[in-house]
């Protein structure tokens, strides 16, 4: 088997060199496509050979097999696995485990494959990362040309372990800003729900004339979690990320929802700020039928004159022409008065800017609610966690998936024995290629010689 691997390496090198020495002048795009195909074929062949070498090593060690109760039931059972490089096929042995009274593929366990897996974990990670932005069906189309079902993509998302962002070292800051808002999402049974999002950031900086961005943002969002638990998670992160006692001001920006104000009791000493977007939205709605009073309300807010606001709203009530309009005006009055401290604080303190609406749109809405779809509870929970994880500059990788227990020691020894044999594979046969035998120093000669020399250096 070791000789087969070495021969495959030689065949690969010759096929690659034939592309460069082809009498027909190939364009770069043609060469790129052909070389990619050759590379994928070589990798699949090497993986298949490697797995079958392990299977052979386990089978030959009869003493270890008998000690572990393994008796051969069937030879050369084929398995296929879809990988990043294409369809991987290999053969292995099916054993009867007398100790466990069950049948098993020991070699699958040796290379970390579960019995139900039809997609490699690296490919699964690629599918999941794409599914965070597009539908399950489109993820399959982009990554596998549609060779797996949307159900499989969804299942891979549900097999991911808890996604946690690593905590960096501590730093000292004077001010910390938090924005909180929610996305409104449709469920499969026709009802609606909200998904909260909390963003921690160290300020806002100008990117262009009409665009700002948060400095060092970090996102927290979960579906199906109590708001107090989410705020506790935020507090734990802040405490571990920053020198908490050195923070002079913590500002919580939001729209006045009770779950947002709950953060004030969790983060002691924090101050609430009503964000301008939702305040403007409430004023526009409340003065929709009487826009002539809009400027008066803004002027009263700018002076923090509560009595003037109440007087203006009273006049609007007197001029109201319908019950629905009166209701909207009364809602505006309650909204302003219930959030008065969060409005007034802007006049006395530099509370920073708020980016809650944009953050919700970017992190959640783009996948959860911007298209006509209905989510299951489990699907929404998983997708929310995935979107937040990726927004925090992470990427799903193979190790994020749930794995069964590790292989037994005798299986690990078999793997190490195979690796030891492969270390003795040499590049000697490169010298048989015609260009090397001629000895003429050309770019091609230097290229092949470098492979040969690298091989000896590795030995």
Short mmCIF file of C-alpha atoms in Angstrom, two decimals:
data_model
loop_
_atom_site.label_atom_id
_atom_site.label_comp_id
_atom_site.label_asym_id
_atom_site.label_seq_id
_atom_site.Cartn_x
_atom_site.Cartn_y
_atom_site.Cartn_z
CA UNK A 1 0.00 0.00 0.00
CA UNK A 2 2.89 2.36 0.76
CA UNK A 3 4.17 1.77 -2.79
CA UNK A 4 0.74 2.64 -4.19
CA UNK A 5 0.79 5.99 -2.39
CA UNK A 6 4.27 6.73 -3.74
CA UNK A 7 3.22 5.73 -7.26
CA UNK A 8 0.17 7.98 -7.02
CA UNK A 9 2.45 10.85 -6.07
CA UNK A 10 4.59 10.21 -9.14
CA UNK A 11 1.55 9.95 -11.40
CA UNK A 12 0.28 13.25 -10.01
CA UNK A 13 3.56 15.03 -10.63
CA UNK A 14 3.77 13.74 -14.21
CA UNK A 15 0.17 14.78 -14.95
CA UNK A 16 0.87 18.25 -13.58
CA UNK A 17 4.06 18.57 -15.60
CA UNK A 18 2.23 17.45 -18.75
CA UNK A 19 -0.06 20.45 -18.33
CA UNK A 20 2.92 22.82 -18.36
CA UNK A 21 4.74 21.03 -21.20
CA UNK A 22 1.69 20.50 -23.41
CA UNK A 23 2.48 21.27 -27.07
CA UNK A 24 -0.78 23.14 -27.32
CA UNK A 25 -0.58 26.61 -25.76
CA UNK A 26 -3.08 26.47 -22.90
CA UNK A 27 -4.64 29.58 -21.44
CA UNK A 28 -4.31 30.23 -17.72
CA UNK A 29 -7.98 29.48 -17.04
CA UNK A 30 -7.66 26.13 -18.81
CA UNK A 31 -4.58 25.23 -16.82
CA UNK A 32 -6.23 26.33 -13.57
CA UNK A 33 -9.27 24.10 -14.10
CA UNK A 34 -7.24 21.09 -15.16
CA UNK A 35 -4.77 21.41 -12.29
CA UNK A 36 -7.59 21.73 -9.78
CA UNK A 37 -9.12 18.51 -11.09
CA UNK A 38 -5.78 16.71 -10.84
CA UNK A 39 -5.22 18.00 -7.30
CA UNK A 40 -8.65 16.86 -6.15
CA UNK A 41 -8.16 13.43 -7.73
CA UNK A 42 -4.77 13.03 -6.06
CA UNK A 43 -6.08 14.07 -2.63
CA UNK A 44 -9.04 11.69 -2.84
CA UNK A 45 -6.74 8.87 -3.91
CA UNK A 46 -4.29 9.62 -1.08
CA UNK A 47 -7.08 9.72 1.51
CA UNK A 48 -8.51 6.43 0.27
CA UNK A 49 -5.08 4.76 0.35
CA UNK A 50 -4.40 6.09 3.84
CA UNK A 51 -7.70 4.79 5.27
CA UNK A 52 -7.22 1.40 3.63
CA UNK A 53 -3.68 1.18 5.04
CA UNK A 54 -5.11 1.68 8.52
CA UNK A 55 -7.72 -0.99 7.87
CA UNK A 56 -5.02 -3.38 6.71
CA UNK A 57 -2.87 -2.62 9.77
CA UNK A 58 -5.76 -3.37 12.15
CA UNK A 59 -6.63 -6.56 10.31
CA UNK A 60 -3.05 -7.87 10.37
CA UNK A 61 -2.69 -7.38 14.13
CA UNK A 62 -4.58 -10.53 15.09
CA UNK A 63 -3.35 -10.54 18.69
CA UNK A 64 -4.80 -7.09 19.39
CA UNK A 65 -8.02 -7.90 17.57
CA UNK A 66 -8.64 -11.07 19.53
CA UNK A 67 -7.81 -9.30 22.77
CA UNK A 68 -10.52 -6.75 21.96
CA UNK A 69 -13.02 -9.37 20.83
CA UNK A 70 -12.97 -8.42 17.12
CA UNK A 71 -13.71 -11.11 14.55
CA UNK A 72 -13.83 -10.41 10.81
CA UNK A 73 -17.40 -10.56 9.53
CA UNK A 74 -17.01 -9.07 6.01
CA UNK A 75 -14.04 -7.83 3.99
CA UNK A 76 -13.83 -4.86 1.61
CA UNK A 77 -17.06 -3.11 2.53
CA UNK A 78 -17.23 0.13 0.51
CA UNK A 79 -18.15 3.51 1.95
CA UNK A 80 -18.55 6.86 0.24
CA UNK A 81 -18.15 10.27 1.82
CA UNK A 82 -18.71 13.65 0.19
CA UNK A 83 -15.70 15.91 0.88
CA UNK A 84 -14.40 19.32 -0.16
CA UNK A 85 -12.49 17.57 -2.94
CA UNK A 86 -15.30 15.39 -4.26
CA UNK A 87 -16.65 11.90 -3.57
CA UNK A 88 -14.28 9.86 -1.42
CA UNK A 89 -14.55 6.06 -1.77
CA UNK A 90 -12.71 3.48 0.29
CA UNK A 91 -13.05 -0.10 1.49
CA UNK A 92 -12.74 -1.41 5.01
CA UNK A 93 -13.48 -4.44 7.16
CA UNK A 94 -16.72 -5.15 9.01
CA UNK A 95 -16.13 -6.74 12.43
CA UNK A 96 -18.19 -8.60 14.98
CA UNK A 97 -17.34 -7.27 18.43
CA UNK A 98 -17.88 -10.26 20.72
CA UNK A 99 -17.32 -8.22 23.87
CA UNK A 100 -20.05 -5.73 22.95
CA UNK A 101 -22.19 -8.21 21.01
CA UNK A 102 -22.44 -5.83 18.06
CA UNK A 103 -21.08 -5.27 14.55
CA UNK A 104 -18.85 -2.30 13.79
CA UNK A 105 -16.47 -0.68 11.31
CA UNK A 106 -13.36 -0.21 13.40
CA UNK A 107 -11.51 1.73 10.70
CA UNK A 108 -14.27 4.34 10.57
CA UNK A 109 -13.70 4.99 14.24
CA UNK A 110 -9.93 5.20 13.65
CA UNK A 111 -10.33 8.14 11.26
CA UNK A 112 -13.10 9.86 13.25
CA UNK A 113 -16.10 8.92 11.11
CA UNK A 114 -19.50 8.30 12.65
CA UNK A 115 -21.73 5.65 11.13
CA UNK A 116 -24.39 8.11 9.95
CA UNK A 117 -22.03 10.64 8.35
CA UNK A 118 -22.26 11.03 4.58
CA UNK A 119 -20.57 14.43 4.50
CA UNK A 120 -17.09 15.20 5.82
CA UNK A 121 -16.97 17.60 8.77
CA UNK A 122 -14.91 20.16 6.84
CA UNK A 123 -17.52 20.17 4.09
CA UNK A 124 -20.28 20.30 6.71
CA UNK A 125 -18.63 23.37 8.24
CA UNK A 126 -18.55 25.02 4.80
CA UNK A 127 -22.25 24.25 4.32
CA UNK A 128 -23.12 25.70 7.72
CA UNK A 129 -21.12 28.89 7.14
CA UNK A 130 -22.94 29.44 3.85
CA UNK A 131 -26.33 28.60 5.40
CA UNK A 132 -25.84 31.46 7.84
CA UNK A 133 -26.30 33.84 4.89
CA UNK A 134 -28.49 31.96 2.42
CA UNK A 135 -31.19 29.29 2.46
CA UNK A 136 -30.34 25.65 3.11
CA UNK A 137 -31.03 24.81 -0.53
CA UNK A 138 -28.73 27.57 -1.83
CA UNK A 139 -26.00 26.51 0.59
CA UNK A 140 -26.12 23.01 -0.88
CA UNK A 141 -26.06 24.47 -4.39
CA UNK A 142 -23.05 26.72 -3.73
CA UNK A 143 -20.97 24.13 -1.87
CA UNK A 144 -21.92 20.76 -3.38
CA UNK A 145 -23.71 21.74 -6.59
CA UNK A 146 -26.94 20.54 -4.97
CA UNK A 147 -25.69 17.01 -4.25
CA UNK A 148 -27.10 16.98 -0.74
CA UNK A 149 -30.57 17.88 0.52
CA UNK A 150 -31.60 21.01 2.38
CA UNK A 151 -32.61 18.68 5.23
CA UNK A 152 -28.99 17.53 5.52
CA UNK A 153 -27.79 21.14 5.74
CA UNK A 154 -30.30 21.81 8.50
CA UNK A 155 -29.22 18.66 10.34
CA UNK A 156 -25.58 19.76 10.22
CA UNK A 157 -26.49 23.06 11.87
CA UNK A 158 -28.22 21.13 14.65
CA UNK A 159 -25.16 18.94 15.21
CA UNK A 160 -22.97 21.89 16.15
CA UNK A 161 -21.72 22.13 19.71
CA UNK A 162 -22.22 25.32 21.73
CA UNK A 163 -20.69 28.22 19.82
CA UNK A 164 -18.65 30.38 22.15
CA UNK A 165 -16.44 33.33 21.29
CA UNK A 166 -13.06 33.19 22.99
CA UNK A 167 -12.45 35.93 25.54
CA UNK A 168 -9.40 38.13 24.85
CA UNK A 169 -7.20 39.67 27.55
CA UNK A 170 -8.42 42.44 29.84
CA UNK A 171 -8.24 46.10 28.90
CA UNK A 172 -9.02 49.39 30.62
CA UNK A 173 -11.58 51.86 29.26
CA UNK A 174 -13.46 54.82 30.71
CA UNK A 175 -16.77 54.53 28.86
CA UNK A 176 -18.67 51.52 27.57
CA UNK A 177 -21.76 51.57 25.37
CA UNK A 178 -24.48 48.96 24.96
CA UNK A 179 -27.32 48.93 22.47
CA UNK A 180 -30.26 46.54 22.70
CA UNK A 181 -33.09 45.84 20.29
CA UNK A 182 -35.02 42.88 18.91
CA UNK A 183 -35.94 41.32 15.59
CA UNK A 184 -39.53 40.32 14.91
CA UNK A 185 -39.60 36.85 13.38
CA UNK A 186 -42.41 34.74 11.90
CA UNK A 187 -42.86 31.17 13.13
CA UNK A 188 -44.07 28.16 11.15
CA UNK A 189 -47.46 28.02 12.85
CA UNK A 190 -48.29 31.57 11.86
CA UNK A 191 -47.42 33.24 15.12
CA UNK A 192 -44.63 35.74 15.66
CA UNK A 193 -41.85 36.06 18.20
CA UNK A 194 -38.95 38.33 19.04
CA UNK A 195 -35.24 37.58 19.10
CA UNK A 196 -33.22 39.95 21.32
CA UNK A 197 -29.81 41.32 20.36
CA UNK A 198 -27.41 43.14 22.66
CA UNK A 199 -24.29 44.86 21.32
CA UNK A 200 -21.35 45.98 23.45
CA UNK A 201 -19.04 48.56 21.88
CA UNK A 202 -16.43 51.11 22.89
CA UNK A 203 -17.78 54.04 20.91
CA UNK A 204 -18.66 55.03 17.35
CA UNK A 205 -16.27 56.24 14.66
CA UNK A 206 -17.00 57.92 11.34
CA UNK A 207 -16.27 55.83 8.24
CA UNK A 208 -17.65 58.16 5.58
CA UNK A 209 -19.95 61.17 5.31
CA UNK A 210 -23.13 59.22 5.98
CA UNK A 211 -21.78 56.12 7.67
CA UNK A 212 -20.50 55.34 11.15
CA UNK A 213 -19.37 52.08 12.68
CA UNK A 214 -19.09 50.72 16.20
CA UNK A 215 -15.65 50.30 17.74
CA UNK A 216 -14.87 46.73 18.87
CA UNK A 217 -18.48 45.51 18.77
CA UNK A 218 -19.46 42.22 20.38
CA UNK A 219 -22.91 40.68 19.95
CA UNK A 220 -25.12 38.66 22.27
CA UNK A 221 -28.36 37.15 21.08
CA UNK A 222 -30.34 34.03 21.92
CA UNK A 223 -33.82 32.78 21.21
CA UNK A 224 -35.70 31.03 24.00
CA UNK A 225 -33.51 32.44 26.78
CA UNK A 226 -34.79 34.60 29.63
CA UNK A 227 -33.73 38.22 29.31
CA UNK A 228 -32.12 38.20 32.76
CA UNK A 229 -29.93 35.26 31.72
CA UNK A 230 -28.87 37.10 28.58
CA UNK A 231 -27.95 40.19 30.61
CA UNK A 232 -26.00 38.00 33.05
CA UNK A 233 -24.01 36.67 30.10
CA UNK A 234 -23.30 40.25 29.02
CA UNK A 235 -22.17 41.16 32.54
CA UNK A 236 -19.85 38.13 32.75
CA UNK A 237 -18.22 39.08 29.45
CA UNK A 238 -17.74 42.74 30.45
CA UNK A 239 -16.27 41.69 33.79
CA UNK A 240 -13.76 39.35 32.12
CA UNK A 241 -12.99 41.64 29.16
CA UNK A 242 -12.52 44.95 30.98
CA UNK A 243 -11.19 46.27 34.27
CA UNK A 244 -14.73 46.70 35.55
CA UNK A 245 -13.93 49.07 38.42
CA UNK A 246 -12.15 51.43 36.01
CA UNK A 247 -15.25 51.95 33.84
CA UNK A 248 -16.71 55.32 34.74
CA UNK A 249 -19.88 55.19 32.63
CA UNK A 250 -21.94 52.42 31.03
CA UNK A 251 -24.74 53.62 28.74
CA UNK A 252 -27.53 51.26 27.67
CA UNK A 253 -29.27 52.46 24.50
CA UNK A 254 -32.68 51.05 23.62
CA UNK A 255 -36.29 51.68 22.68
CA UNK A 256 -37.70 51.58 26.20
CA UNK A 257 -38.74 47.91 26.27
CA UNK A 258 -38.86 46.40 29.77
CA UNK A 259 -36.40 43.61 28.91
CA UNK A 260 -33.85 46.25 27.86
CA UNK A 261 -34.25 48.29 31.03
CA UNK A 262 -33.68 45.07 32.95
CA UNK A 263 -30.00 45.53 32.10
CA UNK A 264 -29.88 48.47 34.51
CA UNK A 265 -30.30 46.16 37.49
CA UNK A 266 -27.74 43.67 36.19
CA UNK A 267 -25.08 46.24 35.29
CA UNK A 268 -24.94 48.31 38.46
CA UNK A 269 -24.34 51.99 37.88
CA UNK A 270 -25.35 51.83 34.21
CA UNK A 271 -27.56 54.56 32.70
CA UNK A 272 -30.42 54.22 30.27
CA UNK A 273 -30.56 56.24 27.02
CA UNK A 274 -33.59 56.26 24.72
CA UNK A 275 -32.23 55.96 21.21
CA UNK A 276 -33.16 58.70 18.77
CA UNK A 277 -34.46 56.36 16.08
CA UNK A 278 -37.30 55.02 18.21
CA UNK A 279 -38.03 58.43 19.73
CA UNK A 280 -38.35 59.97 16.25
CA UNK A 281 -40.47 57.04 15.14
CA UNK A 282 -42.86 57.56 18.08
CA UNK A 283 -43.09 61.32 17.44
CA UNK A 284 -43.77 60.85 13.72
CA UNK A 285 -46.53 58.35 14.45
CA UNK A 286 -48.14 60.40 17.22
CA UNK A 287 -48.16 63.64 15.18
CA UNK A 288 -49.10 61.99 11.89
CA UNK A 289 -52.46 63.77 11.67
CA UNK A 290 -51.18 67.05 13.21
CA UNK A 291 -47.61 67.56 11.89
CA UNK A 292 -47.73 71.26 12.82
CA UNK A 293 -47.09 70.26 16.48
CA UNK A 294 -44.03 68.15 15.64
CA UNK A 295 -41.52 70.98 15.85
CA UNK A 296 -42.94 72.12 19.20
CA UNK A 297 -42.35 68.68 20.69
CA UNK A 298 -38.76 68.55 19.38
CA UNK A 299 -38.05 72.01 20.81
CA UNK A 300 -39.46 71.02 24.21
CA UNK A 301 -37.32 67.88 24.22
CA UNK A 302 -34.23 69.94 23.34
CA UNK A 303 -34.92 72.08 26.44
CA UNK A 304 -35.93 69.08 28.60
CA UNK A 305 -39.18 70.93 29.33
CA UNK A 306 -41.63 68.25 30.38
CA UNK A 307 -44.45 70.71 31.11
CA UNK A 308 -44.24 72.19 27.62
CA UNK A 309 -44.44 68.72 26.10
CA UNK A 310 -47.52 67.87 28.14
CA UNK A 311 -49.11 71.18 27.11
CA UNK A 312 -48.45 70.50 23.42
CA UNK A 313 -49.87 67.00 23.67
CA UNK A 314 -52.96 68.36 25.48
CA UNK A 315 -53.57 70.74 22.57
CA UNK A 316 -53.21 67.85 20.13
CA UNK A 317 -55.79 65.88 22.11
CA UNK A 318 -58.25 68.79 21.85
CA UNK A 319 -57.71 68.93 18.07
CA UNK A 320 -58.02 65.18 17.58
CA UNK A 321 -60.66 64.17 15.03
CA UNK A 322 -60.94 60.46 15.76
CA UNK A 323 -60.62 57.87 18.50
CA UNK A 324 -57.69 56.17 16.78
CA UNK A 325 -55.82 59.49 16.54
CA UNK A 326 -56.44 60.18 20.22
CA UNK A 327 -55.07 56.74 21.02
CA UNK A 328 -51.87 57.41 19.06
CA UNK A 329 -51.37 60.80 20.77
CA UNK A 330 -51.89 59.23 24.19
CA UNK A 331 -49.36 56.50 23.32
CA UNK A 332 -46.84 59.22 22.41
CA UNK A 333 -47.41 60.95 25.75
CA UNK A 334 -46.87 57.70 27.69
CA UNK A 335 -43.80 56.83 25.65
CA UNK A 336 -42.09 60.16 26.29
CA UNK A 337 -42.97 60.30 30.00
CA UNK A 338 -42.00 56.64 30.66
CA UNK A 339 -38.62 57.25 29.02
CA UNK A 340 -38.07 60.81 30.22
CA UNK A 341 -34.81 60.09 32.06
CA UNK A 342 -33.49 58.31 28.97
CA UNK A 343 -34.34 61.39 26.87
CA UNK A 344 -33.09 64.04 29.28
CA UNK A 345 -29.68 62.39 29.86
CA UNK A 346 -28.54 63.39 26.37
CA UNK A 347 -28.63 67.05 27.40
CA UNK A 348 -26.19 66.60 30.28
CA UNK A 349 -23.91 63.70 29.28
CA UNK A 350 -22.04 62.48 26.22
CA UNK A 351 -23.92 59.21 25.83
CA UNK A 352 -22.44 58.26 22.46
CA UNK A 353 -24.29 57.17 19.37
CA UNK A 354 -26.63 54.19 19.05
CA UNK A 355 -26.56 51.64 16.27
CA UNK A 356 -29.20 49.19 17.52
CA UNK A 357 -31.44 49.19 14.44
CA UNK A 358 -28.54 48.72 12.03
CA UNK A 359 -27.02 45.97 14.14
CA UNK A 360 -30.28 44.02 14.30
CA UNK A 361 -30.68 44.34 10.56
CA UNK A 362 -27.12 43.19 9.90
CA UNK A 363 -26.85 40.39 12.45
CA UNK A 364 -30.40 38.99 12.61
CA UNK A 365 -32.94 40.37 10.13
CA UNK A 366 -30.87 39.69 7.01
CA UNK A 367 -31.41 35.96 7.57
CA UNK A 368 -34.29 35.61 10.01
CA UNK A 369 -37.01 38.01 8.92
CA UNK A 370 -36.17 39.82 5.69
CA UNK A 371 -37.64 37.02 3.56
CA UNK A 372 -41.06 35.33 3.73
CA UNK A 373 -40.34 32.25 5.84
CA UNK A 374 -41.46 30.59 9.04
CA UNK A 375 -39.06 29.16 11.61
CA UNK A 376 -39.37 26.24 13.99
CA UNK A 377 -38.30 26.91 17.57
CA UNK A 378 -35.22 24.71 17.27
CA UNK A 379 -34.28 26.11 13.85
CA UNK A 380 -34.60 29.70 15.09
CA UNK A 381 -32.55 28.94 18.20
CA UNK A 382 -29.74 27.38 16.15
CA UNK A 383 -29.70 30.01 13.41
CA UNK A 384 -29.67 32.88 15.91
CA UNK A 385 -26.67 31.37 17.70
CA UNK A 386 -24.91 30.83 14.35
CA UNK A 387 -25.53 34.37 13.10
CA UNK A 388 -24.26 35.89 16.34
CA UNK A 389 -21.20 33.61 16.36
CA UNK A 390 -20.21 34.58 12.81
CA UNK A 391 -20.95 38.27 13.45
CA UNK A 392 -18.37 38.07 16.26
CA UNK A 393 -15.70 37.29 13.63
CA UNK A 394 -15.79 33.53 14.11
CA UNK A 395 -16.14 30.72 11.62
CA UNK A 396 -17.57 27.23 12.07
CA UNK A 397 -14.90 24.53 11.66
CA UNK A 398 -14.87 20.73 11.91
CA UNK A 399 -14.15 20.67 15.63
CA UNK A 400 -17.43 22.55 16.33
CA UNK A 401 -19.43 19.42 15.55
CA UNK A 402 -20.46 16.86 18.13
CA UNK A 403 -18.20 13.81 18.22
CA UNK A 404 -18.51 10.40 19.78
CA UNK A 405 -15.93 8.98 22.17
CA UNK A 406 -12.35 8.59 20.93
CA UNK A 407 -10.98 5.34 19.50
CA UNK A 408 -9.45 2.64 21.69
CA UNK A 409 -5.70 2.61 22.30
CA UNK A 410 -5.00 -0.33 19.98
CA UNK A 411 -6.71 1.55 17.12
CA UNK A 412 -4.58 4.63 17.80
CA UNK A 413 -1.48 2.43 17.76
CA UNK A 414 -2.50 1.09 14.35
CA UNK A 415 -2.83 4.66 13.04
CA UNK A 416 0.60 5.57 14.41
CA UNK A 417 2.12 2.47 12.79
CA UNK A 418 0.75 3.55 9.41
CA UNK A 419 2.12 7.07 9.88
CA UNK A 420 5.52 5.58 10.70
CA UNK A 421 5.49 3.63 7.44
CA UNK A 422 4.49 6.69 5.44
CA UNK A 423 7.39 8.69 6.86
CA UNK A 424 9.66 6.34 4.96
CA UNK A 425 8.12 7.28 1.60
CA UNK A 426 10.92 8.94 -0.43
CA UNK A 427 11.06 11.14 -3.54
CA UNK A 428 13.77 8.95 -5.11
CA UNK A 429 11.64 8.05 -8.11
CA UNK A 430 11.44 11.71 -9.15
CA UNK A 431 14.86 11.13 -10.64
CA UNK A 432 13.25 8.88 -13.24
CA UNK A 433 11.42 11.77 -14.87
CA UNK A 434 12.98 12.62 -18.24
CA UNK A 435 13.65 16.28 -17.41
CA UNK A 436 15.68 15.29 -14.34
CA UNK A 437 17.64 12.61 -16.18
CA UNK A 438 18.72 15.12 -18.84
CA UNK A 439 20.30 17.33 -16.19
CA UNK A 440 19.71 20.56 -18.14
CA UNK A 441 19.07 23.42 -15.71
CA UNK A 442 15.72 24.92 -16.67
CA UNK A 443 12.85 26.35 -14.58
CA UNK A 444 11.14 22.95 -14.88
CA UNK A 445 14.32 21.18 -13.75
CA UNK A 446 14.61 23.48 -10.73
CA UNK A 447 10.94 22.94 -9.87
CA UNK A 448 11.25 19.15 -9.82
CA UNK A 449 14.61 19.25 -8.05
CA UNK A 450 13.05 21.37 -5.31
CA UNK A 451 10.42 18.66 -4.75
CA UNK A 452 13.14 16.03 -4.60
CA UNK A 453 15.28 18.08 -2.21
CA UNK A 454 12.33 18.95 0.01
CA UNK A 455 11.59 15.24 0.28
CA UNK A 456 15.11 14.44 1.44
CA UNK A 457 15.06 17.35 3.87
CA UNK A 458 11.81 16.03 5.32
CA UNK A 459 13.34 12.57 5.78
#
